[in-house]
Amino acid sequence: MDVKQIVNQMTLEEKAAMCSGADFWHTEKVERLGIPASMVSDGPHGLRKQPDESSGDHLGLNDAIEAVCFPAACATASSFDRELLHDMGVTLGKECQAEGVSVLLGPAVNIKRSPLCGRNFEYLSEDPYLAGELAASYINGVQSQNVGTSIKHFAANNQESERMSVSAEVDERTLREIYFPAFETAVKKAQPWTVMCSYNRLNGTYASEHKWLLTDVLRNDWGFEGYVMSDWGAVRDRVKGIIAGMDLEMPGSSGANDRAIIQAVQEGSLKEETLDLAVERILNIVYRYAENRQNEAFSREKDHQKAAEIARQCIVLLKNEAQVLPLVQDEKIALIGGFAEKPRYQGGGSSHINSHTVPCAVQLKDQYGNMTYAKGFTADGDQYEEDLEKEALEVAEQSDKIAVFAGLPDVFESESYDREHMRLPDCQNQLIEKLTKLGKPVIVVLHNGSPVEMPWVDNVQGIVEAYLGGEAVAEAVMDILYGEVNPSGRLAETFPRRLEDNPSYLNFPGMQKQVNYAEGIFVGYRYYDARKMDVLFPFGYGLSYTEFSYSNLKIDKSRITAKDTLMVSLDVTNTGSMEGKEIVQLYVSDKTQAAIRPVRELKNFTAVTLKPGETKTVSMELDYRAFAWYDTEQKDWYAAGGTYEICIGKSSRDIVMRTEVVLENEKEKLPKIDENVMIGDLMDCTKTADYVEERLMPYIGEFIGKTSMKEMDEMERSMVYYMPLSSLRSFTKLDNEGLGELVDELKNHMR
């Protein structure tokens, strides 16, 4: 389809209309030119298609078609499995084709800055590398079915409080290293058809009007080829948005913004070729879907089984004292808690699915073992009911082990508002504490979208983190509890002991419509590990019913350059008695001390399934970016020459193997030369170190009384090291003219 030719035939009014939604879920059509409407639908872990546009909404308030609810991102990220996310994406893409949906709105890759963010259940991780890799796999899966995705919310949308107006104040290094990479990786590895911009402002400018964000970074730096759409209702100044690179407004503005676009073109404040470009981007995607329609059958039963298969690989075993798990069929098990009868399996808001079928543990209990159910507490809130607690304690007294299905009720976390604390409902904590005093082993199964405090953690024997595992979560949990499946999930976020330990605690969610990201790059485990802070469970942590050993760590080069790729390999052996999947995590630690950096950062990972006694060799690659940090002075990624440690871990805290590699970087970080350059920076730079001794020492010697740096004591060297060049005027006969000559000489020396 020649899109440019079509745009040339469109009237100004048709072009303006094309940049707005026709209704809540459709782009505009132009019948006279044969331009079809195109439907988008909420995701990302299920199809929330609303058949009647008159009842359309973006908060999950109205009914959608019956669909299959897959595990939410908080769960799928715990799989650490690229293939699993790709497979899930393929299934969702097929469902979209069956239902005539051209773009699925997801994945959501905003970083989990605070455990209080009400939408954390829909976000992948606190780690940008993990989030980016899994998002790219998911996108490639969906788009393999000729259905688009809309990666969201770009950018720095890390809270629900005042999300439509708050300004996220973030320095560029932090943006480039923490809040951008998941989007960048997805664009470079998967090219999502669309990107959804966020509601909030970024450093004072609305994301929908942010030219640096949407054009300079997204398109020019990363090479994004699709169109940018707004979040629903995120547009403020429509003309500024078009100029910035925000193409499609959803769901439209009843024609008001169309008229603003037309007027701007007519008055000359908006170039028509800029509008044409936005229309071309939209039509390219409309026709990409229309020309690749597929006949697909949407089998809800089959996809439910797929959801169960995925959920089994997302569950994280957090504690298994004295091998209390797996359960044995002839054990008497007290099944306690309202979540066993009414599992919480998805979050609230725009990703809320009208689920096909939702089995519960109570319905399944007789298929697995000897279980007796008592509610104990409801799944709907925090209401203490004495009769329910009494019944639960009586049932527990008659059991061999106690399995408590606990979690966060729907009202505790949702889109549109943030959590106020990290606690489970008091009625749940109270009952769990009483159950631990019965002298029976207690296993707690958690249904939650983000970390919770666990005041009873030392008194229970087992903890199973099921997260929001989709409509088949109960089947997956029961398979884990009874050992039908070996747990393999790993935490994609840190569980702190207290809310107050979180690095964003003093700056979340901000005040007066501004939030300061004062913790910078030290988000999640980057902060906890740097502080050597005790946490409940670290990033990357998870247990198995079998044991794995690592050996034979190798790197293919001991020295690398900025152009090289480093191959890291090791052997993984299942030394236990049950087949299982291990997640091998590769972290890099910068030993050069050239910049303030985290202790270590995740830079690759792989999943490997092994039978008992089996050994496999796994390999992972590291490129220059894996060693680099973002230097705002150079406006580029930079890795200093020197030693880097390659760390193989079972979590960010459990590093089991190490080796070192030397990076030889010919691109030295050069100081900015002006009259305020620090003499120490000149001393550290290979291009100017000799200049300090030859040209500056005569001036330095005037007040130090030494003829070379080697003659100085530590105090004298430090004083000179931290002195700006301009300070020589205060202690020597150097005047402004002489200072200018030194600066010019240095600039010539650097060439």
mmCIF file of N, CA, C and O in Angstrom, residues 239-294:
data_model
loop_
_atom_site.group_PDB
_atom_site.id
_atom_site.type_symbol
_atom_site.label_atom_id
_atom_site.label_comp_id
_atom_site.label_asym_id
_atom_site.label_seq_id
_atom_site.Cartn_x
_atom_site.Cartn_y
_atom_site.Cartn_z
ATOM 1 N N VAL A 239 -1.517 20.412 19.558
ATOM 2 C CA VAL A 239 -0.598 20.854 18.518
ATOM 3 C C VAL A 239 0.846 20.641 18.958
ATOM 4 O O VAL A 239 1.682 20.167 18.181
ATOM 5 N N LYS A 240 1.152 20.977 20.206
ATOM 6 C CA LYS A 240 2.493 20.712 20.717
ATOM 7 C C LYS A 240 2.811 19.224 20.637
ATOM 8 O O LYS A 240 3.952 18.828 20.370
ATOM 9 N N GLY A 241 1.787 18.394 20.872
ATOM 10 C CA GLY A 241 1.986 16.952 20.795
ATOM 11 C C GLY A 241 2.365 16.488 19.407
ATOM 12 O O GLY A 241 3.275 15.675 19.229
ATOM 13 N N ILE A 242 1.661 16.982 18.399
ATOM 14 C CA ILE A 242 1.984 16.625 17.006
ATOM 15 C C ILE A 242 3.424 17.017 16.688
ATOM 16 O O ILE A 242 4.193 16.240 16.102
ATOM 17 N N ILE A 243 3.804 18.210 17.075
ATOM 18 C CA ILE A 243 5.165 18.694 16.803
ATOM 19 C C ILE A 243 6.195 17.851 17.540
ATOM 20 O O ILE A 243 7.278 17.559 17.013
ATOM 21 N N ALA A 244 5.855 17.413 18.756
ATOM 22 C CA ALA A 244 6.792 16.626 19.566
ATOM 23 C C ALA A 244 6.948 15.203 19.060
ATOM 24 O O ALA A 244 7.971 14.560 19.325
ATOM 25 N N GLY A 245 5.932 14.698 18.332
ATOM 26 C CA GLY A 245 6.010 13.324 17.828
ATOM 27 C C GLY A 245 4.960 12.406 18.402
ATOM 28 O O GLY A 245 5.075 11.186 18.300
ATOM 29 N N MET A 246 3.896 12.970 19.032
ATOM 30 C CA MET A 246 2.798 12.168 19.552
ATOM 31 C C MET A 246 1.709 12.132 18.492
ATOM 32 O O MET A 246 1.034 13.117 18.250
ATOM 33 N N ASP A 247 1.535 10.977 17.849
ATOM 34 C CA ASP A 247 0.753 10.892 16.617
ATOM 35 C C ASP A 247 -0.742 10.725 16.838
ATOM 36 O O ASP A 247 -1.546 11.436 16.242
ATOM 37 N N LEU A 248 -1.117 9.762 17.672
ATOM 38 C CA LEU A 248 -2.533 9.400 17.811
ATOM 39 C C LEU A 248 -3.036 9.716 19.215
ATOM 40 O O LEU A 248 -2.501 9.211 20.202
ATOM 41 N N GLU A 249 -4.076 10.533 19.295
ATOM 42 C CA GLU A 249 -4.721 10.812 20.580
ATOM 43 C C GLU A 249 -5.831 9.794 20.811
ATOM 44 O O GLU A 249 -6.700 9.611 19.961
ATOM 45 N N MET A 250 -5.802 9.150 21.972
ATOM 46 C CA MET A 250 -6.882 8.240 22.334
ATOM 47 C C MET A 250 -7.496 8.700 23.648
ATOM 48 O O MET A 250 -6.788 9.115 24.553
ATOM 49 N N PRO A 251 -8.833 8.648 23.729
ATOM 50 C CA PRO A 251 -9.768 8.172 22.714
ATOM 51 C C PRO A 251 -10.305 9.276 21.820
ATOM 52 O O PRO A 251 -11.354 9.111 21.204
ATOM 53 N N GLY A 252 -9.671 10.404 21.721
ATOM 54 C CA GLY A 252 -10.191 11.516 20.946
ATOM 55 C C GLY A 252 -10.810 12.556 21.878
ATOM 56 O O GLY A 252 -10.882 12.381 23.085
ATOM 57 N N SER A 253 -11.260 13.660 21.291
ATOM 58 C CA SER A 253 -11.759 14.771 22.119
ATOM 59 C C SER A 253 -13.028 15.366 21.534
ATOM 60 O O SER A 253 -13.229 16.588 21.591
ATOM 61 N N SER A 254 -13.866 14.518 20.949
ATOM 62 C CA SER A 254 -15.130 14.974 20.341
ATOM 63 C C SER A 254 -14.902 16.071 19.308
ATOM 64 O O SER A 254 -15.708 16.985 19.158
ATOM 65 N N GLY A 255 -13.761 16.020 18.644
ATOM 66 C CA GLY A 255 -13.477 16.947 17.556
ATOM 67 C C GLY A 255 -12.763 18.218 17.956
ATOM 68 O O GLY A 255 -12.274 18.964 17.094
ATOM 69 N N ALA A 256 -12.651 18.485 19.259
ATOM 70 C CA ALA A 256 -12.040 19.740 19.701
ATOM 71 C C ALA A 256 -10.585 19.839 19.264
ATOM 72 O O ALA A 256 -10.140 20.868 18.742
ATOM 73 N N ASN A 257 -9.830 18.784 19.463
ATOM 74 C CA ASN A 257 -8.415 18.819 19.089
ATOM 75 C C ASN A 257 -8.209 18.697 17.593
ATOM 76 O O ASN A 257 -7.198 19.179 17.058
ATOM 77 N N ASP A 258 -9.155 18.072 16.887
ATOM 78 C CA ASP A 258 -9.084 18.065 15.424
ATOM 79 C C ASP A 258 -9.153 19.500 14.902
ATOM 80 O O ASP A 258 -8.392 19.901 14.006
ATOM 81 N N ARG A 259 -10.053 20.258 15.474
ATOM 82 C CA ARG A 259 -10.193 21.658 15.054
ATOM 83 C C ARG A 259 -8.941 22.464 15.391
ATOM 84 O O ARG A 259 -8.534 23.351 14.621
ATOM 85 N N ALA A 260 -8.318 22.152 16.546
ATOM 86 C CA ALA A 260 -7.086 22.858 16.930
ATOM 87 C C ALA A 260 -5.966 22.564 15.937
ATOM 88 O O ALA A 260 -5.176 23.465 15.592
ATOM 89 N N ILE A 261 -5.888 21.327 15.458
ATOM 90 C CA ILE A 261 -4.863 20.956 14.472
ATOM 91 C C ILE A 261 -5.109 21.700 13.159
ATOM 92 O O ILE A 261 -4.181 22.265 12.561
ATOM 93 N N ILE A 262 -6.335 21.706 12.721
ATOM 94 C CA ILE A 262 -6.679 22.390 11.462
ATOM 95 C C ILE A 262 -6.326 23.869 11.544
ATOM 96 O O ILE A 262 -5.703 24.437 10.630
ATOM 97 N N GLN A 263 -6.708 24.502 12.639
ATOM 98 C CA GLN A 263 -6.430 25.922 12.810
ATOM 99 C C GLN A 263 -4.924 26.196 12.826
ATOM 100 O O GLN A 263 -4.455 27.167 12.219
ATOM 101 N N ALA A 264 -4.164 25.333 13.501
ATOM 102 C CA ALA A 264 -2.713 25.523 13.579
ATOM 103 C C ALA A 264 -2.064 25.423 12.204
ATOM 104 O O ALA A 264 -1.135 26.179 11.880
ATOM 105 N N VAL A 265 -2.538 24.491 11.383
ATOM 106 C CA VAL A 265 -1.999 24.366 10.023
ATOM 107 C C VAL A 265 -2.357 25.606 9.204
ATOM 108 O O VAL A 265 -1.522 26.173 8.488
ATOM 109 N N GLN A 266 -3.593 26.031 9.321
ATOM 110 C CA GLN A 266 -4.037 27.195 8.555
ATOM 111 C C GLN A 266 -3.304 28.467 8.962
ATOM 112 O O GLN A 266 -3.027 29.328 8.123
ATOM 113 N N GLU A 267 -2.969 28.581 10.250
ATOM 114 C CA GLU A 267 -2.279 29.775 10.743
ATOM 115 C C GLU A 267 -0.769 29.681 10.585
ATOM 116 O O GLU A 267 -0.065 30.669 10.802
ATOM 117 N N GLY A 268 -0.264 28.482 10.273
ATOM 118 C CA GLY A 268 1.162 28.314 10.040
ATOM 119 C C GLY A 268 1.977 27.921 11.257
ATOM 120 O O GLY A 268 3.199 27.776 11.158
ATOM 121 N N SER A 269 1.338 27.727 12.405
ATOM 122 C CA SER A 269 2.086 27.308 13.597
ATOM 123 C C SER A 269 2.369 25.807 13.602
ATOM 124 O O SER A 269 3.176 25.312 14.392
ATOM 125 N N LEU A 270 1.707 25.057 12.730
ATOM 126 C CA LEU A 270 1.970 23.627 12.536
ATOM 127 C C LEU A 270 2.149 23.385 11.043
ATOM 128 O O LEU A 270 1.250 23.658 10.242
ATOM 129 N N LYS A 271 3.312 22.864 10.670
ATOM 130 C CA LYS A 271 3.564 22.571 9.266
ATOM 131 C C LYS A 271 2.722 21.363 8.838
ATOM 132 O O LYS A 271 2.659 20.357 9.551
ATOM 133 N N GLU A 272 2.119 21.466 7.654
ATOM 134 C CA GLU A 272 1.279 20.360 7.204
ATOM 135 C C GLU A 272 2.101 19.099 6.965
ATOM 136 O O GLU A 272 1.607 17.984 7.165
ATOM 137 N N GLU A 273 3.374 19.259 6.584
ATOM 138 C CA GLU A 273 4.205 18.059 6.391
ATOM 139 C C GLU A 273 4.459 17.328 7.708
ATOM 140 O O GLU A 273 4.644 16.106 7.732
ATOM 141 N N THR A 274 4.449 18.067 8.837
ATOM 142 C CA THR A 274 4.572 17.427 10.149
ATOM 143 C C THR A 274 3.327 16.612 10.448
ATOM 144 O O THR A 274 3.404 15.480 10.938
ATOM 145 N N LEU A 275 2.170 17.165 10.147
ATOM 146 C CA LEU A 275 0.913 16.431 10.300
ATOM 147 C C LEU A 275 0.882 15.223 9.372
ATOM 148 O O LEU A 275 0.457 14.127 9.773
ATOM 149 N N ASP A 276 1.332 15.401 8.138
ATOM 150 C CA ASP A 276 1.366 14.293 7.174
ATOM 151 C C ASP A 276 2.182 13.126 7.701
ATOM 152 O O ASP A 276 1.801 11.955 7.539
ATOM 153 N N LEU A 277 3.309 13.442 8.339
ATOM 154 C CA LEU A 277 4.169 12.391 8.861
ATOM 155 C C LEU A 277 3.457 11.594 9.944
ATOM 156 O O LEU A 277 3.567 10.357 9.998
ATOM 157 N N ALA A 278 2.727 12.283 10.826
ATOM 158 C CA ALA A 278 1.971 11.590 11.869
ATOM 159 C C ALA A 278 0.917 10.669 11.247
ATOM 160 O O ALA A 278 0.743 9.517 11.676
ATOM 161 N N VAL A 279 0.217 11.158 10.221
ATOM 162 C CA VAL A 279 -0.811 10.358 9.562
ATOM 163 C C VAL A 279 -0.188 9.142 8.876
ATOM 164 O O VAL A 279 -0.729 8.029 8.930
ATOM 165 N N GLU A 280 0.950 9.343 8.235
ATOM 166 C CA GLU A 280 1.642 8.220 7.586
ATOM 167 C C GLU A 280 1.992 7.129 8.597
ATOM 168 O O GLU A 280 1.817 5.929 8.324
ATOM 169 N N ARG A 281 2.506 7.534 9.750
ATOM 170 C CA ARG A 281 2.875 6.540 10.768
ATOM 171 C C ARG A 281 1.661 5.728 11.206
ATOM 172 O O ARG A 281 1.742 4.498 11.367
ATOM 173 N N ILE A 282 0.541 6.407 11.405
ATOM 174 C CA ILE A 282 -0.677 5.710 11.821
ATOM 175 C C ILE A 282 -1.155 4.761 10.734
ATOM 176 O O ILE A 282 -1.463 3.585 10.990
ATOM 177 N N LEU A 283 -1.207 5.232 9.498
ATOM 178 C CA LEU A 283 -1.722 4.408 8.403
ATOM 179 C C LEU A 283 -0.812 3.220 8.101
ATOM 180 O O LEU A 283 -1.294 2.152 7.706
ATOM 181 N N ASN A 284 0.485 3.388 8.284
ATOM 182 C CA ASN A 284 1.389 2.246 8.089
ATOM 183 C C ASN A 284 0.999 1.079 8.979
ATOM 184 O O ASN A 284 1.022 -0.089 8.558
ATOM 185 N N ILE A 285 0.626 1.384 10.216
ATOM 186 C CA ILE A 285 0.243 0.324 11.160
ATOM 187 C C ILE A 285 -1.156 -0.191 10.849
ATOM 188 O O ILE A 285 -1.416 -1.406 10.903
ATOM 189 N N VAL A 286 -2.074 0.706 10.504
ATOM 190 C CA VAL A 286 -3.433 0.285 10.142
ATOM 191 C C VAL A 286 -3.390 -0.721 8.996
ATOM 192 O O VAL A 286 -4.026 -1.786 9.040
ATOM 193 N N TYR A 287 -2.599 -0.428 7.977
ATOM 194 C CA TYR A 287 -2.539 -1.314 6.812
ATOM 195 C C TYR A 287 -1.689 -2.558 7.077
ATOM 196 O O TYR A 287 -1.941 -3.616 6.487
ATOM 197 N N ARG A 288 -0.702 -2.449 7.950
ATOM 198 C CA ARG A 288 0.099 -3.636 8.274
ATOM 199 C C ARG A 288 -0.795 -4.732 8.845
ATOM 200 O O ARG A 288 -0.641 -5.911 8.531
ATOM 201 N N TYR A 289 -1.746 -4.321 9.684
ATOM 202 C CA TYR A 289 -2.692 -5.304 10.232
ATOM 203 C C TYR A 289 -3.720 -5.726 9.188
ATOM 204 O O TYR A 289 -3.968 -6.920 8.984
ATOM 205 N N ALA A 290 -4.313 -4.733 8.499
ATOM 206 C CA ALA A 290 -5.390 -5.038 7.556
ATOM 207 C C ALA A 290 -4.935 -5.977 6.445
ATOM 208 O O ALA A 290 -5.706 -6.829 5.976
ATOM 209 N N GLU A 291 -3.683 -5.848 6.020
ATOM 210 C CA GLU A 291 -3.175 -6.669 4.916
ATOM 211 C C GLU A 291 -2.655 -8.022 5.380
ATOM 212 O O GLU A 291 -2.230 -8.835 4.556
ATOM 213 N N ASN A 292 -2.683 -8.263 6.686
ATOM 214 C CA ASN A 292 -2.166 -9.532 7.222
ATOM 215 C C ASN A 292 -3.168 -10.192 8.155
ATOM 216 O O ASN A 292 -2.786 -10.824 9.143
ATOM 217 N N ARG A 293 -4.466 -10.036 7.842
ATOM 218 C CA ARG A 293 -5.493 -10.685 8.657
ATOM 219 C C ARG A 293 -5.382 -12.197 8.527
ATOM 220 O O ARG A 293 -5.105 -12.729 7.449
ATOM 221 N N GLN A 294 -5.574 -12.878 9.623
ATOM 222 C CA GLN A 294 -5.475 -14.334 9.657
ATOM 223 C C GLN A 294 -6.767 -14.921 10.208
ATOM 224 O O GLN A 294 -7.436 -14.313 11.039
#
